[in-house]
Coordinates of C-alpha atoms in Angstrom, one line a residue:
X1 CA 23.6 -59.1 -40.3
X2 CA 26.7 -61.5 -40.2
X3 CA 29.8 -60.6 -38.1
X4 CA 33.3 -61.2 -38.1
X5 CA 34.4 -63.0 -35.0
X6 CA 37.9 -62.8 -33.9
X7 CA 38.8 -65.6 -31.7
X8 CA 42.2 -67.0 -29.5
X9 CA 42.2 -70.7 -29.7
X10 CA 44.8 -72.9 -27.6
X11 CA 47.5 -73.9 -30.4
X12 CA 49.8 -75.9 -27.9
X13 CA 50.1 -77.0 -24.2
X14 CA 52.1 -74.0 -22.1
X15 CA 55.7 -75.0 -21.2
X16 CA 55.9 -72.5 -18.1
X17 CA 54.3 -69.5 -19.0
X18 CA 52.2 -69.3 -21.7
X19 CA 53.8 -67.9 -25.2
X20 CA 52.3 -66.1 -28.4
X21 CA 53.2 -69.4 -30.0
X22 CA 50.5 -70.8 -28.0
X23 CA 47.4 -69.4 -29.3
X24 CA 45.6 -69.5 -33.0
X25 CA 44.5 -66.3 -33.8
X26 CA 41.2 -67.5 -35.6
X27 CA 38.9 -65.2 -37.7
X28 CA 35.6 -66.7 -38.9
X29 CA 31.7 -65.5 -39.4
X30 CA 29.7 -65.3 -36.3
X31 CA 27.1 -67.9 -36.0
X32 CA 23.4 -67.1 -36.5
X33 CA 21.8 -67.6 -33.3
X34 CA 18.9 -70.7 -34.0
X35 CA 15.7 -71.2 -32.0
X36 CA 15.8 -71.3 -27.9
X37 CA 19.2 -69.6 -28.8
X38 CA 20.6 -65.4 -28.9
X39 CA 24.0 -64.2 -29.8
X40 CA 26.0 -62.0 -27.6
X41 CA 28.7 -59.2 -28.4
X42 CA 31.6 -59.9 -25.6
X43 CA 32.8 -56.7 -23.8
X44 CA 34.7 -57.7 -21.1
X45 CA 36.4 -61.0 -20.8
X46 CA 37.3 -62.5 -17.1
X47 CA 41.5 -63.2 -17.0
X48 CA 41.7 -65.1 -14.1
X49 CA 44.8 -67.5 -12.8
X50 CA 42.7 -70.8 -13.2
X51 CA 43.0 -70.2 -17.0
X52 CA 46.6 -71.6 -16.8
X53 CA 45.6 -74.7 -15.3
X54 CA 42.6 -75.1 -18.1
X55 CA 45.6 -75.3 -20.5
X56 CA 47.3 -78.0 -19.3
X57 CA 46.0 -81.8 -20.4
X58 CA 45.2 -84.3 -17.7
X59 CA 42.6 -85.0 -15.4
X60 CA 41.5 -81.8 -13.1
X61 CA 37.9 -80.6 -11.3
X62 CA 37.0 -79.3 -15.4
X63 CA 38.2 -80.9 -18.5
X64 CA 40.8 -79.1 -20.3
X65 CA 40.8 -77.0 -22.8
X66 CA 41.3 -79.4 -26.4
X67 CA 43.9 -78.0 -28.8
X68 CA 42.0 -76.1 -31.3
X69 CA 39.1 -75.4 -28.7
X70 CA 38.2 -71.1 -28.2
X71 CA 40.1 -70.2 -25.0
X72 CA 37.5 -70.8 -22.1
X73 CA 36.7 -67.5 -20.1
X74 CA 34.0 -66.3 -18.3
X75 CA 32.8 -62.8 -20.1
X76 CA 30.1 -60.0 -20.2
X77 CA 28.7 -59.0 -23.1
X78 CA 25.4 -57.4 -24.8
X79 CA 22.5 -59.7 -26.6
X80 CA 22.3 -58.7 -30.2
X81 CA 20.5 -60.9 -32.0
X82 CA 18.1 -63.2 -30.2
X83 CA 15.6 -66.0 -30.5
X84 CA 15.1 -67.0 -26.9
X85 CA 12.0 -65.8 -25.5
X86 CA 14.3 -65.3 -22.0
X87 CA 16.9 -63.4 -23.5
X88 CA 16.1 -59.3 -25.6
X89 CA 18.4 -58.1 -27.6
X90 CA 20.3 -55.2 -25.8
X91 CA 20.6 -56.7 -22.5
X92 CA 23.8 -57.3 -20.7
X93 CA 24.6 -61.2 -19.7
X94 CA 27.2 -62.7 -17.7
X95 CA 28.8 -66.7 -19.1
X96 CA 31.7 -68.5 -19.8
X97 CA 31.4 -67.2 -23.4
X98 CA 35.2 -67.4 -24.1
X99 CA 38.0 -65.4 -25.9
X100 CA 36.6 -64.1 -29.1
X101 CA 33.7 -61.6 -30.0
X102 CA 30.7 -63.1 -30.3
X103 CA 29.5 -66.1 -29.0
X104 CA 26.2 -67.7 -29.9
X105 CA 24.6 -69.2 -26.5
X106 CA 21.3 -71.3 -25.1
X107 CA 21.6 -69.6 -22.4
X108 CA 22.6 -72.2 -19.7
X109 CA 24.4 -71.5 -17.4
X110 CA 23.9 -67.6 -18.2
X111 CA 23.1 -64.7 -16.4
X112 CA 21.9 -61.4 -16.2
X113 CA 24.3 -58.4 -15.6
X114 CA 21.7 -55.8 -14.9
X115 CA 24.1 -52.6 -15.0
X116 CA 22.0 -50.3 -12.6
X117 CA 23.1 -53.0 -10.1
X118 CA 26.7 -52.4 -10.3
X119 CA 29.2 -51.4 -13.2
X120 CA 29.5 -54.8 -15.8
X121 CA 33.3 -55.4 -14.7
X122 CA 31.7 -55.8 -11.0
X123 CA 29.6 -58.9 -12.6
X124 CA 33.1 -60.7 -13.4
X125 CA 34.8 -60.0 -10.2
X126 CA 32.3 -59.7 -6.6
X127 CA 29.3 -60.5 -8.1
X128 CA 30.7 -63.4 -10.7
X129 CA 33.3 -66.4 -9.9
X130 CA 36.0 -65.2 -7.9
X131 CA 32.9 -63.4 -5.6
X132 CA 31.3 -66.5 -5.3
X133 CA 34.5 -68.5 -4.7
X134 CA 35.6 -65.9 -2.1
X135 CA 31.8 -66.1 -0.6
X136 CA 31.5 -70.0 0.0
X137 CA 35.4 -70.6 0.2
X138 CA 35.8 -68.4 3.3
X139 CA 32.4 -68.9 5.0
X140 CA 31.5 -72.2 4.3
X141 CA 34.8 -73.9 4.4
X142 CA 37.1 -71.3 6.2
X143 CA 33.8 -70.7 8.7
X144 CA 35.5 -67.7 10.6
X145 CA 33.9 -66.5 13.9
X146 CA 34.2 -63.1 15.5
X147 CA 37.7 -62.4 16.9
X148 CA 39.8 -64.8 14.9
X149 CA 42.6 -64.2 12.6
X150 CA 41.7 -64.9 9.4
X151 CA 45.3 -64.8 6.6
X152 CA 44.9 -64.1 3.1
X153 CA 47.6 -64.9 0.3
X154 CA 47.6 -63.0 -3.2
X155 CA 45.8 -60.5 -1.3
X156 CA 45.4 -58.1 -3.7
X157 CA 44.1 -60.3 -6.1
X158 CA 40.6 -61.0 -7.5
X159 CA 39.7 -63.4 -4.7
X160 CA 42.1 -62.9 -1.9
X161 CA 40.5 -58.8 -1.9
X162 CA 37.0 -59.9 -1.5
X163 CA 38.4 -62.6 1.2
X164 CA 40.0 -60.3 3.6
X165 CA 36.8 -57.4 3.2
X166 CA 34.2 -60.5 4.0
X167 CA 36.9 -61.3 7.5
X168 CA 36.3 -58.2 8.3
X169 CA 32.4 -57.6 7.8
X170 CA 32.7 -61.2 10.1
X171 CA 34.3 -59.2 13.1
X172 CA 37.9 -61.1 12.5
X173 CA 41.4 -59.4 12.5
X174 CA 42.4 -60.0 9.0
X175 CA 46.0 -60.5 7.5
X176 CA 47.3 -59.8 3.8
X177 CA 50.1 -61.4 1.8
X178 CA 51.2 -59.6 -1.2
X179 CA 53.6 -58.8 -3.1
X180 CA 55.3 -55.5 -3.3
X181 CA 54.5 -51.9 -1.3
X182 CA 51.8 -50.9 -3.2
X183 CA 49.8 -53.6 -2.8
X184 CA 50.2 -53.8 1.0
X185 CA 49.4 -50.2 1.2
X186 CA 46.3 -50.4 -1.0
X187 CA 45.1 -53.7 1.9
X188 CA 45.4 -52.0 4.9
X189 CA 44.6 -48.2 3.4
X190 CA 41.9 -48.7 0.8
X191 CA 40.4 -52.6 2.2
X192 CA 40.6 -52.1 5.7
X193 CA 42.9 -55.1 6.5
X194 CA 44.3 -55.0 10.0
X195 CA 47.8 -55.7 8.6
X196 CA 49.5 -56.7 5.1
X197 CA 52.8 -59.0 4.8
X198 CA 55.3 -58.2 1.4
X199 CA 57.0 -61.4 0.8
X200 CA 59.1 -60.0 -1.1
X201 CA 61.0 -57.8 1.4
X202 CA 59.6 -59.8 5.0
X203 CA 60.5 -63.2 6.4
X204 CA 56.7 -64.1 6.2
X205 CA 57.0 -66.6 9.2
X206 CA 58.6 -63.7 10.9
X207 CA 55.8 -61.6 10.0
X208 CA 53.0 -63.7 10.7
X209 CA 54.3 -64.2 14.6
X210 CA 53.6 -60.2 14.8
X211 CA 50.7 -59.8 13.1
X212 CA 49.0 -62.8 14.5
X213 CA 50.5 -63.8 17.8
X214 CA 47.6 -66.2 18.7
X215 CA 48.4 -67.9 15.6
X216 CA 46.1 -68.3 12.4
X217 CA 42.5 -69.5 12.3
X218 CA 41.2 -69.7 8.7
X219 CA 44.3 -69.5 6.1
X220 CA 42.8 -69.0 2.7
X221 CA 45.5 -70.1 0.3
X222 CA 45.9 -68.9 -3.2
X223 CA 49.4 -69.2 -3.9
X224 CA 50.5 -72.6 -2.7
X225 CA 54.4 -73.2 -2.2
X226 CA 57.0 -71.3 0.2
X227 CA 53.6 -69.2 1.5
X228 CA 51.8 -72.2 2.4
X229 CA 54.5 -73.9 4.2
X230 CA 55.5 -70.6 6.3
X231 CA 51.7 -70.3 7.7
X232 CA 51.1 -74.2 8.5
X233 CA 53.9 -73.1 10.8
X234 CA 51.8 -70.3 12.7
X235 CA 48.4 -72.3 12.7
X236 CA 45.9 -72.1 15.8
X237 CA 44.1 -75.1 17.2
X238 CA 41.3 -76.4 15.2
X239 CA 42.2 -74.0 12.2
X240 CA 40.9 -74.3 8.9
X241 CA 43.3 -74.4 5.5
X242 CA 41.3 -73.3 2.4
X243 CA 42.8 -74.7 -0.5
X244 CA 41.7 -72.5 -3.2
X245 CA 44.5 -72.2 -5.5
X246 CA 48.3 -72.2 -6.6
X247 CA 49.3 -69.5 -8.6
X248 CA 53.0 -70.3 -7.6
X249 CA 53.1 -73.4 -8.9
X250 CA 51.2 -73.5 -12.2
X251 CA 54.2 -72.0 -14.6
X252 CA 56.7 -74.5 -13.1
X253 CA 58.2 -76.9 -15.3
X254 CA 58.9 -79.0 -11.9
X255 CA 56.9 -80.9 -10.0
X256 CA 54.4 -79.5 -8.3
X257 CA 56.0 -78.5 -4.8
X258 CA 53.5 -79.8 -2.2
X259 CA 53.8 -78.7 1.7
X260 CA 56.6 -80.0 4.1
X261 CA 54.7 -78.9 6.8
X262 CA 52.3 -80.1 6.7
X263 CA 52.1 -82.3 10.0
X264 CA 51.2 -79.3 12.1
X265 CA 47.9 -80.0 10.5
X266 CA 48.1 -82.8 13.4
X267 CA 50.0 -81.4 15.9
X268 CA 47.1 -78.6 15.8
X269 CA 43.9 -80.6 14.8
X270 CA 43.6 -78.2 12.0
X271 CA 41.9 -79.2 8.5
X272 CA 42.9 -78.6 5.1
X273 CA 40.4 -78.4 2.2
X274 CA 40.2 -78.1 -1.2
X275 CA 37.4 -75.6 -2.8
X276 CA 36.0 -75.6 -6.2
X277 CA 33.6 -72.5 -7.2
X278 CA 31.4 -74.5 -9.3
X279 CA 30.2 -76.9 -6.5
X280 CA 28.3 -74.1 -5.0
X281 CA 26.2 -73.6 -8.2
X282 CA 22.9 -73.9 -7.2
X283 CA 23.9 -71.3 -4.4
X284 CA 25.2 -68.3 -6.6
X285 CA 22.2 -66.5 -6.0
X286 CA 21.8 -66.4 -2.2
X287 CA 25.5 -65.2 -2.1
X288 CA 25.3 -62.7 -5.2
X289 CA 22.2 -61.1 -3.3
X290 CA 24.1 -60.8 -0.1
X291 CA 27.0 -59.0 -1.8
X292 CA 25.1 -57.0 -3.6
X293 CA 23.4 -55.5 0.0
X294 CA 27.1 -55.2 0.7
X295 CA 28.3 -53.2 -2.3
X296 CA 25.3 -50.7 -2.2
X297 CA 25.6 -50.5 1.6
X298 CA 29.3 -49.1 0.8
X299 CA 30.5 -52.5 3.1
X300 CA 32.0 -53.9 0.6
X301 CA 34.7 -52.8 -2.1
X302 CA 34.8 -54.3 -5.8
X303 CA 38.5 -53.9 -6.9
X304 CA 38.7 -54.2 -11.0
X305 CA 41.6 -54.2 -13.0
X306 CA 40.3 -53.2 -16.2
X307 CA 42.3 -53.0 -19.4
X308 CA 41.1 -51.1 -22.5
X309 CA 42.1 -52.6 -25.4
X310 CA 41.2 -55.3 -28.3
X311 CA 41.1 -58.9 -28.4
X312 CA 44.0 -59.2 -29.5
X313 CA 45.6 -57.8 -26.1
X314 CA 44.7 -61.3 -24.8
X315 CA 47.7 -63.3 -25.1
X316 CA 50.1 -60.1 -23.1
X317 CA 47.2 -59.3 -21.0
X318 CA 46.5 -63.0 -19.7
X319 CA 50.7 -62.8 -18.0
X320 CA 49.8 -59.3 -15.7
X321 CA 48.1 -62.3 -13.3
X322 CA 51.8 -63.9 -13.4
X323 CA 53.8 -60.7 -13.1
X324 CA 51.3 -59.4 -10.3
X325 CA 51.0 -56.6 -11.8
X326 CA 46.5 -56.7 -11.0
X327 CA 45.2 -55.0 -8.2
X328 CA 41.4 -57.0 -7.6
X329 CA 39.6 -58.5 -10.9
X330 CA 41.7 -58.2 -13.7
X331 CA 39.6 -57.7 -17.1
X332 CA 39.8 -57.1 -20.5
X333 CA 37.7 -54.7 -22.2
X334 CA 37.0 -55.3 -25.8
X335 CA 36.6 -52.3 -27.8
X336 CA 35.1 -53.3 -30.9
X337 CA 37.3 -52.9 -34.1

């Protein structure tokens, strides 16, 4: 049985944020999956802040996205047709199978989403990339011990959530940045985090002299800019910078705005290191199995942001990460038209 398979493709490089203007709304028959291959029926599609970066051209850690291309997104969706002897039609599989409908795949570089595990949002947020990237980012480069204070920027984001919960299952006093009341309540009320800083309405360096007056150990930075700056002011000896990503910088139409203080890296033989999810590959599993103990154990909370909606929602849907409007993993659910 042939389907029709709606599907965003990139139609021009994003000035600032991204427009309508900038994607092809493409409708086309879905392939027929060949041998060693299966096709899968998307449900959910990952939005995730990284996807504004993919859109720009030039060199990066991934290669763009190519005018004309599908949008690249990871996604959870069901096997329906399938000739791939590892793969049955009616299971649920977790890949970077894009923005449209269906996707025919090989099956590198997918995985199973076994339900019963945890719900198949979960497999996109905790136990997918921003899990994993929260995972090796904090204890593998960030390396927090017992005690320390441990600060966290988009906070109540897809990453920065599972960052501060994983301080705190380490014994550390963790620290929240975020944007807004309810967010800050939501930290502190519903995550557990010791205390949560609104730069919006607080002096962050201020803030940070109160709610870590020993200074900051691991600083796990998702936002880049005016944030970054404010807590290489506050950093403890010997910390560690986790450079993870810059949501405040990737819809300017300026340069990129790096850090002026940066020489307190020196003054405080402190480190500062960049972190990309996909070098940790061959390590998903260890970590996926740890947070799964976690999430069963009730240790660990799996924030999703889940819209209910139709492909189409995409393009609108895509800017909530910009407005910070998410609380945790913001995903779109794909109710089949």
């Amino acid at each position: 049985m042939s389907h029709s398979n709606l599907q965003f493709r990139l139609a021009a490089r994003p000035e600032g944020l991204p427009r309508a203007s900038d994607w092809e709304r493409v409708e086309e028959p879905a392939g027929e999956p060949g041998d060693g291959e299966f096709l899968v029926r998307v449900v959910y599609v990952s939005l995730d802040p990284a996807m504004r970066g993919w859109m720009n051209a030039g060199k990066s850690y991934i290669p763009p996205v190519e005018i004309g291309e599908v949008m690249r997104a990871g996604a959870v969706g069901q096997v329906v047709a399938s000739r791939h002897p590892g793969f049955a039609v009616g299971e649920y599989v977790s890949g970077g199978f894009g923005v449209q409908q269906y996707c025919v795949s090989d099956g590198r570089g997918v995985t199973k989403a076994d339900p019963a595990l945890a719900p198949l949002p979960v497999h996109l947020g905790v136990l997918g990339m921003t899990g994993m990237t929260a995972y090796f980012g904090l204890l593998d480069i960030g390396k927090p011990e017992a005690g320390q204070t441990v600060v966290v920027s988009a906070a109540a984001g897809a990453v920065g959530s599972v960052v501060g919960q994983i301080a705190k299952l380490k014994g550390c006093r963790v620290v929240g940045i975020a944007g807004g009341a309810r967010k800050c309540r939501y930290l502190t009320e519903e995550l557990g985090f010791d205390a949560a800083i609104d730069y919006r309405e607080e002096d962050v360096r201020e803030a940070l002299r109160e709610h870590a007056p020993k200074g900051v150990d691991v600083y796990f930075d998702n936002v880049g800019g005016d944030i970054l700056d404010a807590v290489l002011t506050r950093l403890a000896r010997g910390a560690r910078v986790v450079i993870c990503g810059a949501i405040s910088q990737y819809n300017s139409t300026e340069a990129v705005q790096g850090p002026a203080n940066y020489l307190s890296l020196l003054v405080n033989r402190a480190s500062m290191t960049g972190m990309v999810v996909f070098d940790y590959a061959g390590r998903y599993p260890e970590a996926a199995a740890e947070m799964a103990d976690w999430l069963a154990a009730g240790e660990l909370r799996a924030p999703v942001d889940v819209v209910d909606g139709r492909l189409d929602d995409f393009p609108d849907t895509l800017l909530r990460l910009f407005r910070g409007e998410n609380l945790g993993k913001l995903v779109l659910k794909i109710d089949q038209e």
